[in-house]
PDB file of C-alpha atoms in Angstrom:
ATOM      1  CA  UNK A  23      97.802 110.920 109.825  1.00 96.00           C
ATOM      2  CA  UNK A  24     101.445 112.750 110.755  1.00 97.00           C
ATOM      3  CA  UNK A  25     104.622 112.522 108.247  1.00 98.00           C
ATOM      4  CA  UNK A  26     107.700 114.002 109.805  1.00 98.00           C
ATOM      5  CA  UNK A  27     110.696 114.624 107.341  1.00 98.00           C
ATOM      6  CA  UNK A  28     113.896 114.501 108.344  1.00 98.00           C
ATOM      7  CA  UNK A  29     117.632 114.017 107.164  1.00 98.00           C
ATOM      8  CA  UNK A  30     117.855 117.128 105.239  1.00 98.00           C
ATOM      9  CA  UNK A  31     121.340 119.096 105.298  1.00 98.00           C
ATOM     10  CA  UNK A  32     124.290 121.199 103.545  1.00 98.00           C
ATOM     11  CA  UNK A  33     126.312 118.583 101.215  1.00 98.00           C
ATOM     12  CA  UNK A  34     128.336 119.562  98.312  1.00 98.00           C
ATOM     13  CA  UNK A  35     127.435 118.558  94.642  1.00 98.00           C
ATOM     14  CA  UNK A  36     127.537 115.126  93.612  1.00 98.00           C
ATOM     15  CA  UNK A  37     127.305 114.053  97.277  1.00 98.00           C
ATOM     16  CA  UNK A  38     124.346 111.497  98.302  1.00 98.00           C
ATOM     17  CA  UNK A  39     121.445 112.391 101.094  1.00 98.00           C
ATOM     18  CA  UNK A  40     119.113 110.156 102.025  1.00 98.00           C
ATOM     19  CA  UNK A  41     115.678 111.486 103.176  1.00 98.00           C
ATOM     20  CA  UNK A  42     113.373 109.937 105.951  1.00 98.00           C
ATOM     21  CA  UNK A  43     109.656 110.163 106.227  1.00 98.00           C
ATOM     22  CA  UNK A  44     107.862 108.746 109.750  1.00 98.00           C
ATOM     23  CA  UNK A  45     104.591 108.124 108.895  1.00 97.00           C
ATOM     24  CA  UNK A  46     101.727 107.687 112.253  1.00 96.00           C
ATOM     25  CA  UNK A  47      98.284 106.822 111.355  1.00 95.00           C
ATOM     26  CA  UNK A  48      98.380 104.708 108.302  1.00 94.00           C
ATOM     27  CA  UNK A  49      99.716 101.431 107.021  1.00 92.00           C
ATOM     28  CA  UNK A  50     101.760 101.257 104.200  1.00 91.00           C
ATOM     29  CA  UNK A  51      99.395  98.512 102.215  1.00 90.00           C
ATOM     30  CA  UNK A  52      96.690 100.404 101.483  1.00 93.00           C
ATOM     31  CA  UNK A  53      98.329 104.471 101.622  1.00 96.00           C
ATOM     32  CA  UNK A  54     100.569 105.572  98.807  1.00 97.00           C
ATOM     33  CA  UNK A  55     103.748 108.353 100.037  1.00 98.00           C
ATOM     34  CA  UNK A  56     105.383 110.718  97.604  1.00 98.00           C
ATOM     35  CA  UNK A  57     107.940 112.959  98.130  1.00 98.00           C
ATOM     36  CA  UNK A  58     107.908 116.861  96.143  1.00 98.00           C
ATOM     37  CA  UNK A  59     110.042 119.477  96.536  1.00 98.00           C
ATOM     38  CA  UNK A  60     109.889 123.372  96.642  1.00 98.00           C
ATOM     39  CA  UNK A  61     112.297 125.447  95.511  1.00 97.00           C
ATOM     40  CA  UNK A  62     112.217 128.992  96.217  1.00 93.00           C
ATOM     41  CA  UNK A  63     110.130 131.277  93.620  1.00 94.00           C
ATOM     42  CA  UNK A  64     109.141 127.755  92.250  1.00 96.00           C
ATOM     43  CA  UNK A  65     105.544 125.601  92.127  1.00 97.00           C
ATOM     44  CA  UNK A  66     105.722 122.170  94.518  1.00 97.00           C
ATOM     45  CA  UNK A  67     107.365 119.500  92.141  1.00 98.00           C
ATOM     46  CA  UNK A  68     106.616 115.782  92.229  1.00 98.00           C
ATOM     47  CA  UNK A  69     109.434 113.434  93.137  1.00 97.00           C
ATOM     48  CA  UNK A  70     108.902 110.112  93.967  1.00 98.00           C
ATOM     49  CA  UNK A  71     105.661 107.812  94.634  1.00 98.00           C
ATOM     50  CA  UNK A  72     105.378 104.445  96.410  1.00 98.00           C
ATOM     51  CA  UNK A  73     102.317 102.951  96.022  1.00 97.00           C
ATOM     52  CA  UNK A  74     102.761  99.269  97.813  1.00 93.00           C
ATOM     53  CA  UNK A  75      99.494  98.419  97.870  1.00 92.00           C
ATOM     54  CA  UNK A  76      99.554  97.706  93.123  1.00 92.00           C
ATOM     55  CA  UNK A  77     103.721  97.358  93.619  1.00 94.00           C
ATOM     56  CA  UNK A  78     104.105 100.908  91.539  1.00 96.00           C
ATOM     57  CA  UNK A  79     106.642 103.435  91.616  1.00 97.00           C
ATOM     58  CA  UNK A  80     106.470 106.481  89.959  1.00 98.00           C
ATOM     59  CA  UNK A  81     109.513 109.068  89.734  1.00 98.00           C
ATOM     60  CA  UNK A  82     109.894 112.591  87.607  1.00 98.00           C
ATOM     61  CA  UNK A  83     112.270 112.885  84.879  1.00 97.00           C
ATOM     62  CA  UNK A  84     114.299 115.223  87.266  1.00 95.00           C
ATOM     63  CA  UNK A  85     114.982 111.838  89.936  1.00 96.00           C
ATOM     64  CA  UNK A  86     115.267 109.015  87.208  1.00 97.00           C
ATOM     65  CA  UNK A  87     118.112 107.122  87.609  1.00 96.00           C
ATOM     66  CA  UNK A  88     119.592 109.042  90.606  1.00 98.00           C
ATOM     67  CA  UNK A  89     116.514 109.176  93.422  1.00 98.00           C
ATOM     68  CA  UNK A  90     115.527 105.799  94.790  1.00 98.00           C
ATOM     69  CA  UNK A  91     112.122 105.675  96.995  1.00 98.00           C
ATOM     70  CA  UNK A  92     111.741 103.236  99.601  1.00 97.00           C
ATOM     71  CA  UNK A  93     110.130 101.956 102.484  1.00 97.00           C
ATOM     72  CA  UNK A  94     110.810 100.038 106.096  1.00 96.00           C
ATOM     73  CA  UNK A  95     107.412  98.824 107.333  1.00 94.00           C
ATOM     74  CA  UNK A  96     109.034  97.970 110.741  1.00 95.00           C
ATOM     75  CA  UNK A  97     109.896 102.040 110.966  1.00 96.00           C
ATOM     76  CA  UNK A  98     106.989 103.037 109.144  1.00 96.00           C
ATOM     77  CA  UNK A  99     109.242 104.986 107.420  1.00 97.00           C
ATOM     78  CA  UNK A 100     109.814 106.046 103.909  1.00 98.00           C
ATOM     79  CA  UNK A 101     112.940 106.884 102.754  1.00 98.00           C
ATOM     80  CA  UNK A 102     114.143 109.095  99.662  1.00 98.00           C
ATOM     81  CA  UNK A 103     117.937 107.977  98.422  1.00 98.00           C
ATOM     82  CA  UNK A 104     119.293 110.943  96.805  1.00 98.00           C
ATOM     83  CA  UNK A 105     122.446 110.270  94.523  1.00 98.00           C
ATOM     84  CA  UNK A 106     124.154 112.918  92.108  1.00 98.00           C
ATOM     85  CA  UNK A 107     123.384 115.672  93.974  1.00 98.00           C
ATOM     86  CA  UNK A 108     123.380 119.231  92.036  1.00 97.00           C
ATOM     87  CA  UNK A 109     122.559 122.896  92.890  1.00 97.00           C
ATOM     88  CA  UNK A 110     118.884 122.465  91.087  1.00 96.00           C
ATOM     89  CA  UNK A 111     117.931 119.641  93.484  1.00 98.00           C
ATOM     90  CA  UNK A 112     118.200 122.414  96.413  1.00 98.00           C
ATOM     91  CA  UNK A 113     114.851 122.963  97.858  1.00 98.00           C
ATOM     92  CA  UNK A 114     112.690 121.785 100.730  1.00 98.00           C
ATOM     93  CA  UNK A 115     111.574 118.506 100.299  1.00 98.00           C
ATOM     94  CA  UNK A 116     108.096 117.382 101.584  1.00 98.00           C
ATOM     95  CA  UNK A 117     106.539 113.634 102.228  1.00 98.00           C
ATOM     96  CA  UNK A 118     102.785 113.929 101.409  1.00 98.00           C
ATOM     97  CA  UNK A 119     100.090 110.387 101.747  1.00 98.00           C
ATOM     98  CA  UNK A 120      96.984 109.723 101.007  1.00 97.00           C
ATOM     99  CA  UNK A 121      94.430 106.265 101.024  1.00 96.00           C
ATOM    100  CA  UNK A 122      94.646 104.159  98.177  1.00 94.00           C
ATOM    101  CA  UNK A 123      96.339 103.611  94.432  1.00 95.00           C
ATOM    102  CA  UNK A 124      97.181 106.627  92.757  1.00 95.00           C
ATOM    103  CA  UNK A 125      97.493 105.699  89.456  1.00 93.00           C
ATOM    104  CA  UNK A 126      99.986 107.340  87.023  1.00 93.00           C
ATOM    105  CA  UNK A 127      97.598 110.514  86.639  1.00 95.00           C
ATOM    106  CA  UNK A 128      97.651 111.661  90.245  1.00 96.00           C
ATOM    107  CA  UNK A 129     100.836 110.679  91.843  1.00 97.00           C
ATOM    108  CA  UNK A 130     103.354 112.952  91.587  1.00 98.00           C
ATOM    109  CA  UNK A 131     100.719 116.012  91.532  1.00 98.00           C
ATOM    110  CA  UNK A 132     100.590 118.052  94.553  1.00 98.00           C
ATOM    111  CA  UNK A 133      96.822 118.999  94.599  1.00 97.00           C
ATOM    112  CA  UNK A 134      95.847 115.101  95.347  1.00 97.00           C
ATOM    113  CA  UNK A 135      97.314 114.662  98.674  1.00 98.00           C
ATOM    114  CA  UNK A 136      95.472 116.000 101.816  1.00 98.00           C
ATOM    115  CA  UNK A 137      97.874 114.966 104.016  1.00 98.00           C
ATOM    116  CA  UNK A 138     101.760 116.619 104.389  1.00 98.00           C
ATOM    117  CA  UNK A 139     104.783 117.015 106.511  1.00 98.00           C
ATOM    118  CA  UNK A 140     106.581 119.884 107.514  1.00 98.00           C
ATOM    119  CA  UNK A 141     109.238 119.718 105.253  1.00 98.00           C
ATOM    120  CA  UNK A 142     113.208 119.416 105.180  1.00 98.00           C
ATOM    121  CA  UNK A 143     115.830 121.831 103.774  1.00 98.00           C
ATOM    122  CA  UNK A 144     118.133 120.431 101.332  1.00 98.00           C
ATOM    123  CA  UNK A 145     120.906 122.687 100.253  1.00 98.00           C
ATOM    124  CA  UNK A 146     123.684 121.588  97.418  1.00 98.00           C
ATOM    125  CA  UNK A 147     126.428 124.223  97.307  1.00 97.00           C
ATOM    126  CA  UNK A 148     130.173 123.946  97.683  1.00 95.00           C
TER     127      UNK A 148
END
């Protein structure tokens, strides 16, 4: 399994980003991708979870209403829309899979995925 971020950038707050995650090595029926983020002096935060496979979304208080996860199963691509942007949401932001249905417990918590990308830089600041 590979993930490779992308789309990551300088954009001022209240600006829009959208994300991409290229997944190799799994299908999107039966893995579930989530997106965290890291910012610095800070613990790996949960974002966004799509789990096709039971039609579930999951998304932390921090991204409701203004974060929108997706998927293009042609690109094998995830995608994280990012609306609203503010200072706090500055951070890298990681893609992370693993096999199967998460369930509400284990989605957006780092310590269940085995697999991760690299990472992107998001920075808000004007």
């Amino acid at each position: 399994v590979q993930l490779v971020e992308s789309g990551g950038g300088l954009v001022q707050p209240g600006q829009s980003l959208r994300l991409s995650c290229a997944a190799s090595g799994l299908t999107f029926d039966d893995w579930h991708i989530a997106w965290f983020r890291q910012a610095p002096g800070k613990e790996r935060e949960g974002i966004a979870c799509l789990s096709e496979s039971d039609d579930m979304t999951y998304y932390a208080d921090s991204a409701k209403g203004r974060f929108t996860i997706s998927a293009d199963h042609a690109k094998n691509t995830v995608y994280l829309q990012m609306n609203k942007l503010t200072p706090e949401d500055t951070a890298v932001y990681y893609c992370a899979a693993e096999y199967g249905r998460p369930g509400s417990q284990w989605a957006l918590t780092a310590s269940w995925y085995p697999n991760w990308g690299q990472g992107t830089l998001v920075t808000v600041a004007s």
